[in-house]
Tab-separated table of C-alpha atoms and ligand atoms in Angstrom:
chain	number	residue	atom	x	y	z
A	379	UNK	CA	7.388	-32.126	24.200
A	380	UNK	CA	8.262	-28.648	22.838
A	381	UNK	CA	11.824	-26.055	24.654
A	382	UNK	CA	10.021	-23.897	26.898
A	383	UNK	CA	9.631	-20.346	25.413
A	384	UNK	CA	11.954	-17.617	26.520
A	385	UNK	CA	11.444	-14.353	26.896
A	386	UNK	CA	11.026	-12.204	23.852
A	387	UNK	CA	14.551	-10.085	25.453
A	388	UNK	CA	16.110	-13.470	25.204
A	389	UNK	CA	14.428	-14.707	22.009
A	390	UNK	CA	15.680	-10.711	19.687
A	391	UNK	CA	19.550	-11.683	21.433
A	392	UNK	CA	20.285	-15.205	21.701
A	393	UNK	CA	18.509	-16.032	18.073
A	394	UNK	CA	19.048	-13.067	15.715
A	395	UNK	CA	20.421	-14.382	12.355
A	396	UNK	CA	17.720	-17.308	12.048
A	397	UNK	CA	14.921	-15.248	10.383
A	398	UNK	CA	15.617	-17.003	7.319
A	399	UNK	CA	15.726	-21.041	8.159
A	400	UNK	CA	12.761	-20.024	10.339
A	401	UNK	CA	10.872	-18.446	7.245
A	402	UNK	CA	11.796	-21.363	4.761
A	403	UNK	CA	11.220	-23.877	7.626
A	404	UNK	CA	7.825	-22.518	9.279
A	405	UNK	CA	6.325	-18.985	7.194
A	406	UNK	CA	6.585	-18.915	3.672
A	407	UNK	CA	10.072	-20.623	2.075
A	408	UNK	CA	8.588	-19.034	-1.586
A	409	UNK	CA	9.198	-15.757	-0.390
A	410	UNK	CA	12.516	-17.108	1.203
A	411	UNK	CA	13.365	-17.821	-2.242
A	412	UNK	CA	12.134	-14.454	-4.282
A	413	UNK	CA	14.042	-12.431	-1.119
A	414	UNK	CA	17.909	-14.559	-2.113
A	415	UNK	CA	17.574	-14.321	-5.891
A	416	UNK	CA	16.807	-10.672	-5.788
A	417	UNK	CA	19.297	-10.402	-3.215
A	418	UNK	CA	17.230	-8.274	-0.274
A	419	UNK	CA	17.962	-11.664	2.340
A	420	UNK	CA	19.410	-8.574	4.223
A	421	UNK	CA	19.483	-9.088	8.105
A	422	UNK	CA	17.980	-6.505	9.451
A	423	UNK	CA	18.158	-5.079	12.458
A	424	UNK	CA	16.694	-2.075	13.119
A	425	UNK	CA	14.204	0.732	11.530
A	426	UNK	CA	14.352	4.324	11.946
A	427	UNK	CA	12.894	7.066	10.116
A	428	UNK	CA	12.622	6.774	6.483
A	429	UNK	CA	15.230	3.929	6.531
A	430	UNK	CA	15.780	-0.075	7.356
A	431	UNK	CA	19.533	-0.838	8.604
A	432	UNK	CA	21.224	-3.993	8.301
A	433	UNK	CA	23.826	-5.763	10.350
A	434	UNK	CA	26.726	-4.444	8.849
A	435	UNK	CA	25.320	-1.036	9.671
A	436	UNK	CA	24.202	0.213	6.221
A	437	UNK	CA	21.418	2.509	6.002
A	438	UNK	CA	18.522	1.245	3.665
A	439	UNK	CA	16.507	3.811	2.524
A	440	UNK	CA	13.137	1.987	1.949
A	441	UNK	CA	10.840	3.033	-0.357
A	442	UNK	CA	8.262	0.075	0.103
A	443	UNK	CA	7.395	1.466	3.616
A	444	UNK	CA	6.144	-1.529	4.335
A	445	UNK	CA	3.796	-1.728	1.974
A	446	UNK	CA	2.941	2.025	2.993
A	447	UNK	CA	2.319	1.651	7.011
A	448	UNK	CA	5.215	3.787	8.117
A	449	UNK	CA	3.738	7.296	7.096
A	450	UNK	CA	5.645	8.483	10.103
A	451	UNK	CA	9.074	6.468	9.625
A	452	UNK	CA	9.881	3.594	11.627
A	453	UNK	CA	9.901	3.808	15.431
A	454	UNK	CA	8.833	6.858	15.570
A	455	UNK	CA	8.793	7.646	19.891
A	456	UNK	CA	5.781	9.859	20.058
A	457	UNK	CA	3.888	6.410	18.928
A	458	UNK	CA	5.646	4.643	21.458
A	459	UNK	CA	5.058	6.321	24.163
A	460	UNK	CA	1.218	5.711	23.407
A	461	UNK	CA	1.804	3.065	23.220
A	462	UNK	CA	3.338	2.745	26.197
A	463	UNK	CA	1.189	4.781	27.886
A	464	UNK	CA	-1.506	2.257	27.318
A	465	UNK	CA	0.101	0.187	29.250
A	466	UNK	CA	1.158	1.795	32.100
A	467	UNK	CA	-2.851	2.426	32.226
A	468	UNK	CA	-3.554	-0.993	32.778
A	469	UNK	CA	-6.849	0.186	30.601
A	470	UNK	CA	-10.230	-1.665	30.293
A	471	UNK	CA	-9.283	-2.773	27.328
A	472	UNK	CA	-12.110	-4.222	25.089
A	473	UNK	CA	-15.167	-4.960	27.280
A	474	UNK	CA	-16.962	-5.891	24.814
A	475	UNK	CA	-20.392	-5.390	26.646
A	476	UNK	CA	-19.330	-1.323	27.384
A	477	UNK	CA	-17.534	0.794	25.021
A	478	UNK	CA	-14.253	2.686	25.638
A	479	UNK	CA	-12.156	5.694	25.989
A	480	UNK	CA	-9.680	5.629	23.379
A	481	UNK	CA	-11.284	4.292	20.211
A	482	UNK	CA	-14.402	6.955	20.262
A	483	UNK	CA	-11.341	9.465	20.420
A	484	UNK	CA	-10.145	7.868	17.572
A	485	UNK	CA	-12.922	7.988	15.534
A	486	UNK	CA	-14.121	11.401	16.240
A	487	UNK	CA	-10.718	12.709	15.402
A	488	UNK	CA	-10.715	10.656	11.889
A	489	UNK	CA	-14.480	11.915	11.450
A	490	UNK	CA	-13.181	15.762	12.175
A	491	UNK	CA	-10.838	15.467	9.311
A	492	UNK	CA	-13.109	13.820	6.754
A	493	UNK	CA	-15.952	15.267	4.311
A	494	UNK	CA	-19.027	16.002	5.504
A	495	UNK	CA	-20.654	13.462	3.884
A	496	UNK	CA	-18.836	10.864	6.420
A	497	UNK	CA	-20.269	10.790	10.733
A	498	UNK	CA	-18.999	7.727	12.635
A	499	UNK	CA	-16.293	4.386	11.579
A	500	UNK	CA	-17.306	1.304	11.790
A	501	UNK	CA	-14.157	0.159	13.176
A	502	UNK	CA	-11.986	-3.098	11.548
A	503	UNK	CA	-8.341	-4.330	12.303
A	504	UNK	CA	-6.981	-4.449	8.268
A	505	UNK	CA	-7.436	-3.146	4.976
A	506	UNK	CA	-9.008	-6.099	4.085
A	507	UNK	CA	-11.515	-6.346	7.111
A	508	UNK	CA	-12.872	-2.870	6.041
A	509	UNK	CA	-13.113	-3.540	2.422
A	510	UNK	CA	-14.875	-6.699	3.725
A	511	UNK	CA	-17.207	-3.935	5.911
A	512	UNK	CA	-17.731	-1.600	3.366
A	513	UNK	CA	-19.199	-4.192	0.869
A	514	UNK	CA	-21.654	-5.496	3.988
A	515	UNK	CA	-22.868	-2.326	4.873
A	516	UNK	CA	-23.031	-1.066	1.143
A	517	UNK	CA	-25.833	-4.309	0.370
A	518	UNK	CA	-27.344	-3.344	4.127
A	519	UNK	CA	-27.829	0.164	3.661
A	520	UNK	CA	-29.325	0.083	-0.393
A	521	UNK	CA	-30.497	-3.662	-0.294
A	522	UNK	CA	-28.976	-4.313	-3.022
A	523	UNK	CA	-26.367	-6.612	-4.215
A	524	UNK	CA	-24.342	-5.962	-7.031
A	525	UNK	CA	-20.877	-4.730	-6.218
A	526	UNK	CA	-18.458	-2.322	-9.131
A	527	UNK	CA	-14.802	-2.260	-8.606
A	528	UNK	CA	-12.316	-0.642	-11.642
A	529	UNK	CA	-9.888	-2.932	-13.569
A	530	UNK	CA	-6.551	-3.303	-11.776
A	531	UNK	CA	-8.290	-2.740	-9.066
A	532	UNK	CA	-6.805	-3.915	-5.205
A	533	UNK	CA	-8.608	-4.285	-2.018
A	534	UNK	CA	-6.668	-7.001	-0.295
A	535	UNK	CA	-6.964	-10.705	0.123
A	536	UNK	CA	-9.901	-12.623	1.941
A	537	UNK	CA	-12.491	-13.946	-0.310
A	538	UNK	CA	-14.989	-10.447	-0.167
A	539	UNK	CA	-12.114	-7.932	-1.163
A	540	UNK	CA	-10.722	-10.731	-3.888
A	541	UNK	CA	-14.229	-10.683	-5.978
A	542	UNK	CA	-13.161	-7.403	-6.374
A	543	UNK	CA	-9.860	-7.389	-7.353
A	544	UNK	CA	-8.996	-6.673	-10.566
A	545	UNK	CA	-5.683	-8.194	-10.911
A	546	UNK	CA	-5.524	-12.399	-12.349
A	547	UNK	CA	-2.864	-13.704	-10.675
A	548	UNK	CA	-4.085	-12.787	-7.174
A	549	UNK	CA	-7.844	-13.864	-8.241
A	550	UNK	CA	-6.812	-17.007	-10.105
A	551	UNK	CA	-7.721	-20.813	-8.547
A	552	UNK	CA	-9.509	-19.440	-5.359
A	553	UNK	CA	-12.402	-19.411	-6.722
A	554	UNK	CA	-15.695	-19.230	-6.771
A	555	UNK	CA	-15.384	-15.769	-5.578
A	556	UNK	CA	-18.488	-13.393	-4.578
A	557	UNK	CA	-20.993	-13.237	-7.303
A	558	UNK	CA	-22.348	-10.119	-8.328
A	559	UNK	CA	-18.887	-8.092	-8.640
A	560	UNK	CA	-18.225	-6.805	-11.825
A	561	UNK	CA	-14.802	-4.676	-12.593
A	562	UNK	CA	-15.325	-1.199	-15.087
A	563	UNK	CA	-12.707	0.261	-16.437
A	564	UNK	CA	-10.819	2.579	-14.378
A	565	UNK	CA	-11.267	6.287	-15.466
A	566	UNK	CA	-14.101	5.661	-17.737
A	567	UNK	CA	-17.891	7.475	-16.656
A	568	UNK	CA	-19.578	5.972	-18.953
A	569	UNK	CA	-19.101	2.664	-18.600
A	570	UNK	CA	-19.780	2.992	-15.203
A	571	UNK	CA	-22.890	4.337	-16.612
A	572	UNK	CA	-23.990	1.493	-17.990
A	573	UNK	CA	-22.872	-1.036	-15.409
A	574	UNK	CA	-25.619	1.420	-13.693
A	575	UNK	CA	-28.283	1.375	-15.777
A	576	UNK	CA	-28.530	-2.565	-15.412
A	577	UNK	CA	-29.834	-1.413	-12.118
A	578	UNK	CA	-29.236	-2.851	-8.705
A	579	UNK	CA	-25.787	-1.936	-7.829
A	580	UNK	CA	-25.553	-1.509	-4.348
A	581	UNK	CA	-22.075	0.573	-4.407
A	582	UNK	CA	-18.649	1.301	-6.886
A	583	UNK	CA	-15.793	0.552	-4.677
A	584	UNK	CA	-13.006	2.622	-5.898
A	585	UNK	CA	-8.922	3.049	-5.099
A	586	UNK	CA	-8.443	7.668	-5.736
A	587	UNK	CA	-5.077	5.759	-6.918
A	588	UNK	CA	-4.964	2.645	-7.195
A	589	UNK	CA	-2.033	0.637	-5.898
A	590	UNK	CA	-1.106	-1.503	-8.923
A	591	UNK	CA	0.500	-0.426	-11.281
A	592	UNK	CA	0.539	3.733	-8.802
A	593	UNK	CA	-2.849	4.798	-11.796
A	594	UNK	CA	-4.475	8.579	-10.769
A	595	UNK	CA	-8.260	9.007	-11.667
A	596	UNK	CA	-8.501	11.327	-13.648
A	597	UNK	CA	-9.708	14.551	-13.384
A	598	UNK	CA	-13.362	15.192	-12.616
A	599	UNK	CA	-13.965	10.890	-12.901
A	600	UNK	CA	-14.446	10.421	-8.734
A	601	UNK	CA	-16.709	13.640	-8.935
A	602	UNK	CA	-18.682	12.308	-12.254
A	603	UNK	CA	-18.751	8.337	-10.471
A	604	UNK	CA	-20.559	10.187	-7.105
A	605	UNK	CA	-22.819	12.031	-9.645
A	606	UNK	CA	-23.636	9.000	-11.229
A	607	UNK	CA	-23.833	6.593	-8.586
A	608	UNK	CA	-25.795	8.843	-6.325
A	609	UNK	CA	-28.212	8.589	-9.558
A	610	UNK	CA	-28.854	5.590	-9.673
A	611	UNK	CA	-29.437	4.571	-5.963
A	612	UNK	CA	-25.936	3.144	-5.398
A	613	UNK	CA	-23.094	3.944	-2.850
A	614	UNK	CA	-19.661	5.121	-3.369
A	615	UNK	CA	-17.084	3.935	-1.693
A	616	UNK	CA	-13.207	4.888	-1.783
A	617	UNK	CA	-10.698	2.903	-0.686
A	618	UNK	CA	-8.032	4.829	0.813
A	619	UNK	CA	-6.398	1.647	2.486
A	620	UNK	CA	-2.755	3.237	0.515
A	621	UNK	CA	-3.960	7.027	-0.849
A	622	UNK	CA	-5.195	7.843	3.008
A	623	UNK	CA	-3.633	9.326	6.317
A	624	UNK	CA	-1.318	11.929	4.418
A	625	UNK	CA	-0.089	9.453	1.648
A	626	UNK	CA	-0.964	11.868	-1.179
A	627	UNK	CA	-0.403	15.573	-0.399
A	628	UNK	CA	-3.658	15.796	1.378
A	629	UNK	CA	-4.753	13.022	4.670
A	630	UNK	CA	-6.990	11.377	2.168
A	631	UNK	CA	-6.137	11.602	-1.081
A	632	UNK	CA	-9.923	12.204	-2.034
A	633	UNK	CA	-10.177	16.086	-1.235
A	634	UNK	CA	-7.710	16.056	-4.534
A	635	UNK	CA	-10.901	15.459	-6.242
A	636	UNK	CA	-14.018	17.240	-3.951
A	637	UNK	CA	-15.316	14.080	-3.293
A	638	UNK	CA	-17.867	13.302	-0.870
A	639	UNK	CA	-18.102	9.369	-0.470
A	640	UNK	CA	-20.815	7.237	1.511
A	641	UNK	CA	-17.917	5.148	3.142
A	642	UNK	CA	-13.254	5.640	2.509
A	643	UNK	CA	-11.709	2.607	4.479
A	644	UNK	CA	-8.601	3.590	6.383
A	645	UNK	CA	-5.394	1.119	7.737
A	646	UNK	CA	-1.658	1.246	6.594
A	647	UNK	CA	0.104	3.923	8.216
A	648	UNK	CA	-3.029	5.133	10.572
A	649	UNK	CA	-1.259	3.026	13.772
A	650	UNK	CA	1.759	4.613	12.354
A	651	UNK	CA	3.365	0.803	11.849
A	652	UNK	CA	3.428	-0.818	14.955
A	653	UNK	CA	-0.660	-2.275	15.313
A	654	UNK	CA	-2.754	-3.652	13.484
A	655	UNK	CA	-5.515	-1.471	12.142
A	656	UNK	CA	-8.618	-0.461	9.735
A	657	UNK	CA	-11.242	1.555	9.799
A	658	UNK	CA	-14.922	2.291	7.622
A	659	UNK	CA	-15.724	6.152	7.960
A	660	UNK	CA	-18.881	5.761	6.605
A	661	UNK	CA	-22.068	8.484	6.904
A	662	UNK	CA	-24.657	8.652	9.024
A	663	UNK	CA	-26.983	6.928	6.138
A	664	UNK	CA	-25.307	4.191	6.067
A	665	UNK	CA	-24.643	4.365	10.038
A	666	UNK	CA	-29.258	4.409	10.656
A	667	UNK	CA	-29.686	1.958	7.911
A	668	UNK	CA	-27.142	-0.751	8.602
A	669	UNK	CA	-27.298	-0.628	12.099
A	670	UNK	CA	-30.943	0.048	12.669
A	671	UNK	CA	-32.502	-1.692	15.468
A	672	UNK	CA	-31.474	-2.356	19.063
A	673	UNK	CA	-31.645	-6.196	17.998
A	674	UNK	CA	-29.545	-5.517	14.956
A	675	UNK	CA	-26.853	-3.785	16.874
A	676	UNK	CA	-23.877	-5.714	17.209
A	677	UNK	CA	-24.514	-6.946	13.413
A	678	UNK	CA	-21.252	-6.340	12.300
A	679	UNK	CA	-17.774	-6.060	14.477
A	680	UNK	CA	-14.989	-7.431	15.361
A	681	UNK	CA	-13.112	-9.039	18.555
A	682	UNK	CA	-10.577	-6.294	18.979
A	683	UNK	CA	-11.751	-3.559	15.974
A	684	UNK	CA	-11.593	-1.158	19.718
A	685	UNK	CA	-8.744	-1.947	20.962
A	686	UNK	CA	-7.041	0.451	23.063
A	687	UNK	CA	-3.484	-0.360	21.122
A	688	UNK	CA	-4.551	0.613	18.041
A	689	UNK	CA	-6.795	3.624	19.352
A	690	UNK	CA	-3.579	5.141	20.486
A	691	UNK	CA	-2.238	3.831	17.976
A	692	UNK	CA	-3.497	6.091	15.272
A	693	UNK	CA	-3.969	9.090	17.317
A	694	UNK	CA	-0.163	9.515	17.837
A	695	UNK	CA	-0.410	9.120	14.533
A	696	UNK	CA	-2.890	11.458	13.537
A	697	UNK	CA	-1.366	13.772	16.067
A	698	UNK	CA	2.553	13.225	14.821
A	699	UNK	CA	1.351	14.038	11.155
A	700	UNK	CA	0.121	17.100	11.911
A	701	UNK	CA	2.820	18.289	14.785
A	702	UNK	CA	5.459	17.633	12.240
A	703	UNK	CA	3.026	19.393	8.874
A	704	UNK	CA	3.996	15.938	7.016
A	705	UNK	CA	1.086	15.715	5.123
A	706	UNK	CA	2.590	19.337	3.458
A	707	UNK	CA	6.032	18.114	3.450
A	708	UNK	CA	5.024	14.797	1.705
A	709	UNK	CA	3.280	17.185	-0.986
A	710	UNK	CA	5.948	18.807	-1.365
A	711	UNK	CA	7.996	15.952	-1.979
A	712	UNK	CA	6.767	15.167	-3.461
A	713	UNK	CA	6.171	17.917	-6.601
A	714	UNK	CA	10.046	17.579	-6.338
A	715	UNK	CA	10.160	14.255	-6.635
A	716	UNK	CA	7.959	14.400	-9.831
A	717	UNK	CA	10.113	17.774	-10.644
A	718	UNK	CA	13.165	15.606	-10.881
A	719	UNK	CA	12.170	12.808	-12.455
A	720	UNK	CA	9.841	13.790	-14.987
A	721	UNK	CA	12.634	14.849	-17.270
A	722	UNK	CA	13.683	11.403	-17.633
A	723	UNK	CA	10.610	10.699	-20.609
A	724	UNK	CA	12.599	12.697	-22.426
A	725	UNK	CA	16.217	11.640	-21.997
A	726	UNK	CA	15.439	8.519	-21.539
A	727	UNK	CA	13.825	5.933	-24.378
A	728	UNK	CA	13.425	3.124	-21.897
A	729	UNK	CA	11.356	5.353	-19.597
A	730	UNK	CA	7.557	5.504	-21.316
A	731	UNK	CA	5.903	7.592	-17.924
A	732	UNK	CA	6.311	9.252	-14.339
A	733	UNK	CA	3.165	9.338	-12.487
A	734	UNK	CA	2.866	9.896	-9.184
A	735	UNK	CA	0.452	12.480	-6.172
A	736	UNK	CA	2.340	12.951	-3.031
A	737	UNK	CA	4.296	10.583	-1.612
A	738	UNK	CA	3.063	7.769	-4.270
A	739	UNK	CA	5.483	7.193	-7.087
A	740	UNK	CA	6.456	5.556	-10.212
A	741	UNK	CA	7.974	4.846	-13.168
A	742	UNK	CA	6.755	3.553	-16.410
A	743	UNK	CA	9.396	1.563	-18.396
A	744	UNK	CA	8.717	0.195	-22.406
A	745	UNK	CA	10.563	-0.805	-24.612
A	746	UNK	CA	13.682	0.885	-26.118
A	747	UNK	CA	14.885	2.078	-29.166
A	748	UNK	CA	17.316	0.284	-31.437
A	749	UNK	CA	16.387	-3.348	-33.265
A	750	UNK	CA	18.595	-5.374	-31.253
A	751	UNK	CA	17.486	-3.463	-27.821
A	752	UNK	CA	13.768	-3.522	-28.742
A	753	UNK	CA	14.082	-7.325	-29.711
A	754	UNK	CA	15.125	-8.426	-26.351
A	755	UNK	CA	13.263	-6.218	-25.107
A	756	UNK	CA	10.406	-8.571	-26.299
A	757	UNK	CA	12.484	-11.938	-25.534
A	758	UNK	CA	12.463	-10.920	-22.160
A	759	UNK	CA	8.614	-10.088	-21.703
A	760	UNK	CA	7.263	-12.955	-23.633
A	761	UNK	CA	9.497	-14.955	-20.566
A	762	UNK	CA	8.918	-13.106	-18.103
A	763	UNK	CA	6.729	-10.349	-18.377
A	764	UNK	CA	7.546	-7.241	-15.394
A	765	UNK	CA	11.511	-8.510	-15.545
A	766	UNK	CA	12.704	-5.592	-16.673
A	767	UNK	CA	11.478	-3.164	-13.932
A	768	UNK	CA	13.949	-5.663	-11.833
A	769	UNK	CA	16.295	-4.014	-13.876
A	770	UNK	CA	15.943	-1.307	-12.120
A	771	UNK	CA	14.774	-2.494	-8.430
A	772	UNK	CA	17.657	-5.239	-8.163
A	773	UNK	CA	20.779	-2.593	-8.916
A	774	UNK	CA	18.898	0.346	-7.209
A	775	UNK	CA	19.124	-2.098	-4.280
A	776	UNK	CA	22.660	-3.254	-4.186
A	777	UNK	CA	24.500	-0.179	-5.461
A	778	UNK	CA	22.883	3.052	-4.477
A	779	UNK	CA	21.061	1.113	-0.831
A	780	UNK	CA	17.303	1.863	-2.071
A	781	UNK	CA	14.558	-0.473	-1.501
A	782	UNK	CA	11.725	-0.378	-3.894
A	783	UNK	CA	9.678	-3.343	-5.399
A	784	UNK	CA	7.936	-3.995	-8.953
A	785	UNK	CA	3.912	-1.557	-8.719
A	786	UNK	CA	2.435	-5.815	-9.703
A	787	UNK	CA	2.590	-8.787	-11.679
A	788	UNK	CA	3.523	-8.338	-14.906
A	789	UNK	CA	4.185	-4.470	-14.775
A	790	UNK	CA	6.940	-2.664	-16.002
A	791	UNK	CA	6.551	-0.563	-13.675
A	792	UNK	CA	8.195	0.668	-10.603
A	793	UNK	CA	7.396	2.542	-6.784
A	794	UNK	CA	8.376	4.050	-4.277
A	795	UNK	CA	6.149	5.186	-1.225
A	796	UNK	CA	8.972	7.093	1.013
A	797	UNK	CA	8.345	7.157	4.283
A	798	UNK	CA	6.286	10.531	5.420
A	799	UNK	CA	9.446	12.150	6.854
A	800	UNK	CA	11.768	11.288	3.992
A	801	UNK	CA	14.411	14.136	4.455
A	802	UNK	CA	14.485	16.481	0.150
A	803	UNK	CA	18.315	15.161	0.307
A	804	UNK	CA	17.380	11.565	0.345
A	805	UNK	CA	14.550	12.341	-2.064
A	806	UNK	CA	17.268	13.858	-4.540
A	807	UNK	CA	19.700	10.800	-3.625
A	808	UNK	CA	16.836	8.693	-5.142
A	809	UNK	CA	16.348	10.234	-8.150
A	810	UNK	CA	20.092	10.434	-8.766
A	811	UNK	CA	20.687	6.792	-8.161
A	812	UNK	CA	17.228	6.087	-10.563
A	813	UNK	CA	18.659	7.553	-13.244
A	814	UNK	CA	21.792	5.747	-13.495
A	815	UNK	CA	20.486	3.161	-13.337
A	816	UNK	CA	17.401	3.439	-16.168
A	817	UNK	CA	20.590	5.042	-18.160
A	818	UNK	CA	22.511	1.690	-17.342
A	819	UNK	CA	19.147	-0.451	-17.761
A	820	UNK	CA	18.329	1.124	-20.667
A	821	UNK	CA	21.570	-0.552	-22.556
A	822	UNK	CA	19.730	-3.533	-22.864
A	823	UNK	CA	21.320	-6.226	-23.942
A	824	UNK	CA	24.907	-5.286	-21.422
A	825	UNK	CA	22.319	-4.430	-17.836
A	826	UNK	CA	20.509	-8.176	-19.113
A	827	UNK	CA	24.020	-9.485	-19.002
A	828	UNK	CA	25.055	-7.862	-16.349
A	829	UNK	CA	21.217	-8.342	-14.447
A	830	UNK	CA	21.575	-12.486	-15.576
A	831	UNK	CA	24.998	-13.074	-14.067
A	832	UNK	CA	23.882	-11.203	-10.516
A	833	UNK	CA	20.391	-13.699	-10.749
A	834	UNK	CA	22.511	-16.791	-11.123
A	835	UNK	CA	24.946	-15.702	-8.615
A	836	UNK	CA	22.351	-14.660	-5.834
A	837	UNK	CA	20.019	-18.348	-7.446
A	838	UNK	CA	22.946	-20.965	-6.573
A	839	UNK	CA	23.540	-19.238	-3.622
A	840	UNK	CA	19.828	-19.324	-2.635
A	841	UNK	CA	20.004	-23.416	-3.357
A	842	UNK	CA	23.388	-23.670	-1.222
B	1288	PLP	C1	-6.053	-0.089	-1.201
B	1288	PLP	C2	-5.403	-1.321	-0.537
B	1288	PLP	N1	-6.541	-1.159	0.193
B	1288	PLP	C3	-6.726	-2.344	1.170
B	1288	PLP	C4	-5.577	-3.405	0.735
B	1288	PLP	C5	-5.513	-3.780	2.233
B	1288	PLP	O1	-4.862	-4.325	2.979
B	1288	PLP	P1	-4.861	-4.982	4.074
B	1288	PLP	O2	-3.523	-5.930	3.733
B	1288	PLP	O3	-3.942	-4.133	5.315
B	1288	PLP	O4	-6.022	-6.247	4.809
B	1288	PLP	C6	-4.518	-2.862	0.066
B	1288	PLP	C7	-3.337	-3.386	0.903
B	1288	PLP	O5	-2.292	-2.915	-0.130
B	1288	PLP	C8	-4.957	-2.002	-0.340
B	1288	PLP	O6	-3.588	-1.447	-1.201
């Protein structure tokens, strides 16, 4: 018989420090190994705005942002207050055969802020669930099977979304995936047109800025895709799970390109990082085609989809974004970050490109000059693709207290997703720290040697 469970308050105080042991025993030990090998195994005790705080009281600039959920910053008091309001009101949550207020007001708020093509929301609980819904709604609306997606796309890891994943590392071992899903090169309108000409396409599902690699849609691509899809009787779905809710300096990234898609998926940042959330913003046409009679009124849905906590958190997040001018702030901070970091391309041979939109930013590394460094680079790349990027992320963490990530498997791209509340001084601090670690990484043999040392030390510690 397991011991009786104490209260959460007691657990938080009496079992502090057991995180990693528990992870290794009953969660994901391989994740534990990764975290320990990188030396990122801090004991985090608090989160505040753009920062994580460890048990020594050290503040780390968090450029991972919980994979993009903490746009309004960690533990924003207004979102906490909204959640407490729901609890205090003892709301009649989830009557199921009945409807509630907060989900309706959130849908209304999103529809009002979305492009004119959008008229309603289909609720979900996560990004991947929103994408799954978009696949189903596309098929039901058009009566067609085929779904197009972009190479290198990431739309989530459940089976339908995985069928639209442009990265082999995620797909392998989980097949067979959905039939009739086909990758097209991102940004290539001719290739899209050729696929559409084959007929039977229900939709193109595409990220305006790809999360894996931070690849921006070329000018005119999304608009051109919309025209071509519509001409072929197919729908355009913009996956804004990562780019939406202010991340790129507009509420929806698609506003940069003036597109009016048939559906927009949202999730991640919408609930301020507190509770799972998701939704598909859909056109009236889609809504009417899918839910086309009383007998089909509940043919798609999800038990927790309209729950009050998610809706309240979503409303509070939108309110904070607007009241604090965070979307405009993100645009300004993003411009500043590019201005400070783009010159690295000319200053360092190892820097191939710096790119970004709003506060979705990346630096791509390439082969350094000098025969010795170049052959070492090639050898490292052969042994472990993408390892070079860790020459940036690891010292950023250990020497500068900045947490960021490699932008995808096997890529030498380092990515940053700061909270939209990030202050100018922190952006400047990041840019200066980055230059320091890039300069060290460019001295590749010595950078590899000290990196190798650190990794060896960490993995010995990890095995203990
Ligand atoms: C563009 C995009 N779509 C979908 C997803 C899946 O979201 P979730 O992890 O909430 O299922 C992600 C997650 O990173 C994403 O970036």
